[in-house]
Amino acid sequence: MGDFGVYAVFGVNGPPQKLLSAQGSCRVAVAVPSTVRQVVLFSSGPWGDRVCVNAELNDADRIPITIGKLTPYNKCLSWEQWEEETWTDSVTLNVSLEGLNLTTADWSEPELILAVKEYTPKDAAAPPTARDLKGKRKRDEGEDEDNKVNKTGEDENTCPNGAVEKTTPVRKAKGQTKGRQKLFGSGAANGAGETQGIVGRTPPQSAARTKSRQAKTPTHSAPLLSPSGRWGQTLCPIDAQTAILIGGQGARMQFCKDPMWKLCTEDLSWVAAETLAEGPTPEARIGHTAVYDPDTRRIFVFGGSKNKKWFNDVHILDTQSWKWTMVEAQGKVPPLAYHSCSMFRGELFVLGGVFPRPNPEPDGCSDSLYIFDPHLSIWYQPIVTGDKPSPRSGHSACVMQERKIYVFAGWDTPVCYNDMYMLDLGLMEFSAVKTSGKAPSPRSWHGSAVLSDTKFLIHGGYNGNNALSDAFVFDIDTNSWTEVTLPQLSAPRAGHSIITMETAGRRRFPEDGEDADAGSVGRTLLVFGGGDNEGNFYSDLTTVAVEELLGAI
């Protein structure tokens, strides 16, 4: 096999061009010609001690459009202009190498600016411009938008279970005219599971992109210090100082090309983590779940969807060996997205969710409970009694006192719920919970987190028209709701992630007015991502002291 090299192909007919070699520069910048609509980056040859190759498309202001990594397990990346929201005629591809004990001197050399050798085959028609493509797609796919809203079960790009009678604009197909669009479409009832709700473009100077620009690393190794804006991802704590971010979807229905990050809560820093783990990583997806088993120190990723593809696979990330494995499970579980998944005594409890249409269920949403036993690698359905929740998706489930699961809200065409159910894990019995106080309005895709042995939080979500910004605390001792108001939780969000983590030592959070006492131990609520139904996708990390939150009750 030849020496290690990193190559790029610019345009569908362009020849491969070597950018990095075993003896060459450690980084390179390439001005992409304005006629190029596609870029493919790949490696060839043995990787040796090389860790990864960072790749970044920048606009004229050197702000990242999208980022990716080549690794020994992922040796090819590709981009298309009409898939990238801010790709203009002034795009630069920056490529840098990590590994091989590179010294500071290796990085002090000037970047090499390459001119791409453009290639036009003889007798070949000029490639269609982005404008031509967009115009064609708009005529073919975007005409008569008002009629598309009412074609139940036929519109691909709509929210799962959106109510037909709603007037929220449907999601536009890739390549259609840009404009302020709603995050969630409506219209596809009965599972419409081919699509995921948030759409719309992030404005060029949105908060997410501004933060990305400000967060440029002072060192050479990481072109971006935080994840791109997204919704529908999972954020899974694995220890007192670490959480793992997996998946998600951003502007223009683009699945995130930086799908895995590690969050260090000691300084609230992010590390791109897709290069850390060996083995087959889960395919890009949204509406999946990820839960951590502290006994085996493994993360279990289940389900979700990607465009017309739906998943019922189980992927396991061993956080000790940092290796992915895919489970060959026995038993049957349907492909599901926007379900809930809870860990109890080493087993996964999967409830509800959306089926792909038209099969296996015409109604789209599930009311079934499935349990996965990792020791036997088998799915089974337990015998449950009592008054179980109606079919739904986008609901939340909180495990309380290691013996009860509280299920709240969700959506099934055309109803959006705000009811509460409790599953007694000892008796395997469901019961409807009669609550007091001001309850949250009906919603789905909200965030939830356990605050204490007796209290959990519900924040934000989507009610069929708007993203919500309110927050409520439920007390299982009194079965009562209490609304809380904090400035940190005032932004409308749906499809976001909320977790609580222990924090210790002297630390200063952005929202705190003063340092925590040295040696003190507390819990902090962390909120990441989501969208506001106005075309914005968040990449910020909001923190709230749990003590402050409980004090606001």
Tab-separated table of N, CA, C and O in Angstrom, residues 149 158-170 182-188 197 394 410-417 441-446 460-468 493-494 532-533:
chain	number	residue	atom	x	y	z
A	149	VAL	N	-50.285	20.955	2.220
A	149	VAL	CA	-50.544	20.871	3.653
A	149	VAL	C	-51.633	19.865	3.955
A	149	VAL	O	-51.592	19.156	4.957
A	158	THR	N	-42.820	16.954	6.883
A	158	THR	CA	-43.731	17.505	7.865
A	158	THR	C	-43.450	16.882	9.204
A	158	THR	O	-42.793	15.867	9.304
A	159	CYS	N	-43.975	17.502	10.253
A	159	CYS	CA	-43.697	16.957	11.570
A	159	CYS	C	-44.464	15.663	11.773
A	159	CYS	O	-45.567	15.503	11.252
A	160	PRO	N	-43.902	14.723	12.501
A	160	PRO	CA	-44.633	13.489	12.768
A	160	PRO	C	-45.895	13.799	13.539
A	160	PRO	O	-45.851	14.412	14.504
A	161	ASN	N	-47.037	13.420	13.141
A	161	ASN	CA	-48.276	13.651	13.878
A	161	ASN	C	-48.747	15.084	13.878
A	161	ASN	O	-49.485	15.485	14.744
A	162	GLY	N	-48.298	15.906	12.965
A	162	GLY	CA	-48.792	17.265	12.930
A	162	GLY	C	-50.267	17.280	12.595
A	162	GLY	O	-50.757	16.527	11.788
A	163	ALA	N	-51.022	18.183	13.192
A	163	ALA	CA	-52.459	18.242	12.957
A	163	ALA	C	-52.729	18.793	11.566
A	163	ALA	O	-52.171	19.794	11.152
A	164	VAL	N	-53.639	18.156	10.841
A	164	VAL	CA	-53.884	18.530	9.452
A	164	VAL	C	-54.431	19.928	9.345
A	164	VAL	O	-54.110	20.676	8.438
A	165	GLU	N	-55.265	20.317	10.294
A	165	GLU	CA	-55.927	21.591	10.146
A	165	GLU	C	-55.037	22.771	10.504
A	165	GLU	O	-55.396	23.910	10.322
A	166	LYS	N	-53.844	22.526	11.026
A	166	LYS	CA	-52.961	23.626	11.369
A	166	LYS	C	-52.501	24.337	10.110
A	166	LYS	O	-52.422	23.766	9.040
A	167	THR	N	-52.131	25.628	10.251
A	167	THR	CA	-51.704	26.408	9.106
A	167	THR	C	-50.219	26.695	9.119
A	167	THR	O	-49.742	27.457	8.302
A	168	THR	N	-49.483	26.070	10.039
A	168	THR	CA	-48.041	26.251	10.024
A	168	THR	C	-47.477	25.759	8.704
A	168	THR	O	-47.807	24.664	8.274
A	169	PRO	N	-46.644	26.560	8.010
A	169	PRO	CA	-46.142	26.122	6.695
A	169	PRO	C	-45.388	24.808	6.809
A	169	PRO	O	-44.687	24.555	7.767
A	170	VAL	N	-45.533	23.983	5.780
A	170	VAL	CA	-44.805	22.725	5.762
A	170	VAL	C	-43.354	22.996	5.461
A	170	VAL	O	-42.991	24.029	4.925
A	182	LYS	N	-40.976	27.914	9.314
A	182	LYS	CA	-41.246	27.418	10.653
A	182	LYS	C	-40.422	26.170	10.922
A	182	LYS	O	-40.060	25.434	10.029
A	183	LEU	N	-40.143	25.968	12.191
A	183	LEU	CA	-39.378	24.801	12.572
A	183	LEU	C	-40.168	23.532	12.362
A	183	LEU	O	-39.631	22.515	11.967
A	184	PHE	N	-41.453	23.565	12.653
A	184	PHE	CA	-42.287	22.375	12.554
A	184	PHE	C	-43.345	22.606	11.512
A	184	PHE	O	-44.058	23.593	11.560
A	185	GLY	N	-43.467	21.671	10.574
A	185	GLY	CA	-44.565	21.730	9.650
A	185	GLY	C	-45.772	21.041	10.244
A	185	GLY	O	-45.728	20.478	11.326
A	186	SER	N	-46.850	21.070	9.533
A	186	SER	CA	-48.031	20.332	9.954
A	186	SER	C	-48.593	19.633	8.745
A	186	SER	O	-48.291	19.960	7.618
A	187	GLY	N	-49.428	18.662	8.989
A	187	GLY	CA	-50.130	18.049	7.879
A	187	GLY	C	-49.989	16.550	7.808
A	187	GLY	O	-50.925	15.870	7.461
A	188	ALA	N	-48.839	15.992	8.097
A	188	ALA	CA	-48.701	14.554	7.906
A	188	ALA	C	-49.156	13.834	9.141
A	188	ALA	O	-48.466	13.740	10.118
A	197	GLY	N	-39.308	17.434	12.486
A	197	GLY	CA	-39.976	18.690	12.466
A	197	GLY	C	-39.250	19.963	12.219
A	197	GLY	O	-39.805	20.817	11.617
A	394	GLY	N	-43.014	12.055	21.157
A	394	GLY	CA	-42.501	13.335	21.635
A	394	GLY	C	-42.801	13.603	23.088
A	394	GLY	O	-42.748	14.748	23.535
A	410	GLY	N	-46.942	14.695	25.058
A	410	GLY	CA	-46.737	14.026	23.779
A	410	GLY	C	-47.819	14.375	22.779
A	410	GLY	O	-48.708	15.197	23.051
A	411	TRP	N	-47.754	13.713	21.621
A	411	TRP	CA	-48.616	14.095	20.507
A	411	TRP	C	-49.025	12.863	19.712
A	411	TRP	O	-48.217	11.971	19.453
A	412	ASP	N	-50.295	12.804	19.343
A	412	ASP	CA	-50.788	11.823	18.384
A	412	ASP	C	-51.902	12.492	17.604
A	412	ASP	O	-52.826	13.068	18.188
A	413	THR	N	-51.819	12.442	16.305
A	413	THR	CA	-52.747	13.182	15.447
A	413	THR	C	-54.203	12.973	15.847
A	413	THR	O	-54.614	11.823	16.008
A	414	PRO	N	-54.982	14.039	15.976
A	414	PRO	CA	-54.574	15.436	15.912
A	414	PRO	C	-54.432	16.055	17.310
A	414	PRO	O	-54.591	17.260	17.466
A	415	VAL	N	-54.194	15.239	18.316
A	415	VAL	CA	-54.249	15.698	19.710
A	415	VAL	C	-52.849	15.899	20.269
A	415	VAL	O	-51.961	15.067	20.075
A	416	CYS	N	-52.681	16.998	20.980
A	416	CYS	CA	-51.472	17.246	21.759
A	416	CYS	C	-51.865	17.149	23.230
A	416	CYS	O	-52.877	17.717	23.659
A	417	TYR	N	-51.096	16.395	24.013
A	417	TYR	CA	-51.487	16.054	25.374
A	417	TYR	C	-50.734	16.889	26.428
A	417	TYR	O	-49.647	17.398	26.168
A	441	SER	N	-49.229	23.533	29.518
A	441	SER	CA	-50.144	23.389	28.395
A	441	SER	C	-49.733	22.175	27.557
A	441	SER	O	-48.611	21.677	27.673
A	442	PRO	N	-50.624	21.656	26.707
A	442	PRO	CA	-50.260	20.514	25.867
A	442	PRO	C	-49.026	20.802	25.023
A	442	PRO	O	-48.868	21.897	24.483
A	443	ARG	N	-48.176	19.772	24.883
A	443	ARG	CA	-46.915	19.960	24.163
A	443	ARG	C	-46.254	18.626	23.847
A	443	ARG	O	-46.586	17.591	24.420
A	444	SER	N	-45.276	18.676	22.972
A	444	SER	CA	-44.399	17.546	22.680
A	444	SER	C	-43.002	18.105	22.421
A	444	SER	O	-42.818	19.325	22.327
A	445	TRP	N	-42.023	17.195	22.316
A	445	TRP	CA	-40.625	17.587	22.069
A	445	TRP	C	-40.117	18.593	23.099
A	445	TRP	O	-39.318	19.483	22.789
A	446	HIS	N	-40.604	18.474	24.326
A	446	HIS	CA	-40.144	19.324	25.410
A	446	HIS	C	-38.926	18.688	26.072
A	446	HIS	O	-38.551	17.555	25.779
A	460	GLY	N	-40.218	24.053	27.957
A	460	GLY	CA	-40.341	24.279	26.532
A	460	GLY	C	-41.160	23.226	25.817
A	460	GLY	O	-42.037	22.581	26.386
A	461	GLY	N	-40.883	23.048	24.523
A	461	GLY	CA	-41.611	22.095	23.699
A	461	GLY	C	-42.331	22.789	22.560
A	461	GLY	O	-42.134	23.986	22.293
A	462	TYR	N	-43.180	22.046	21.904
A	462	TYR	CA	-43.905	22.519	20.728
A	462	TYR	C	-45.375	22.162	20.880
A	462	TYR	O	-45.711	21.021	21.205
A	463	ASN	N	-46.263	23.145	20.638
A	463	ASN	CA	-47.687	22.923	20.873
A	463	ASN	C	-48.509	22.798	19.594
A	463	ASN	O	-49.736	22.832	19.644
A	464	GLY	N	-47.851	22.658	18.456
A	464	GLY	CA	-48.560	22.581	17.190
A	464	GLY	C	-48.443	23.838	16.370
A	464	GLY	O	-48.637	23.816	15.156
A	465	ASN	N	-48.115	24.954	17.039
A	465	ASN	CA	-47.925	26.216	16.345
A	465	ASN	C	-46.615	26.899	16.717
A	465	ASN	O	-45.941	27.465	15.870
A	466	ASN	N	-46.271	26.836	18.001
A	466	ASN	CA	-45.138	27.611	18.485
A	466	ASN	C	-44.230	26.783	19.375
A	466	ASN	O	-44.667	25.821	20.022
A	467	ALA	N	-42.963	27.189	19.410
A	467	ALA	CA	-42.048	26.680	20.426
A	467	ALA	C	-42.321	27.413	21.728
A	467	ALA	O	-42.647	28.611	21.733
A	468	LEU	N	-42.203	26.725	22.847
A	468	LEU	CA	-42.584	27.257	24.147
A	468	LEU	C	-41.353	27.563	24.991
A	468	LEU	O	-40.285	26.982	24.798
A	493	ARG	N	-37.768	26.968	23.135
A	493	ARG	CA	-36.978	25.843	22.628
A	493	ARG	C	-37.874	24.618	22.471
A	493	ARG	O	-38.741	24.375	23.290
A	494	ALA	N	-37.586	23.865	21.445
A	494	ALA	CA	-38.212	22.561	21.257
A	494	ALA	C	-37.159	21.630	20.675
A	494	ALA	O	-36.277	22.051	19.934
A	532	ASP	N	-36.360	27.385	17.750
A	532	ASP	CA	-37.366	28.325	18.256
A	532	ASP	C	-38.562	28.496	17.329
A	532	ASP	O	-39.381	29.387	17.538
A	533	ASN	N	-38.678	27.668	16.279
A	533	ASN	CA	-39.775	27.753	15.319
A	533	ASN	C	-39.736	29.024	14.482
A	533	ASN	O	-40.697	29.375	13.831
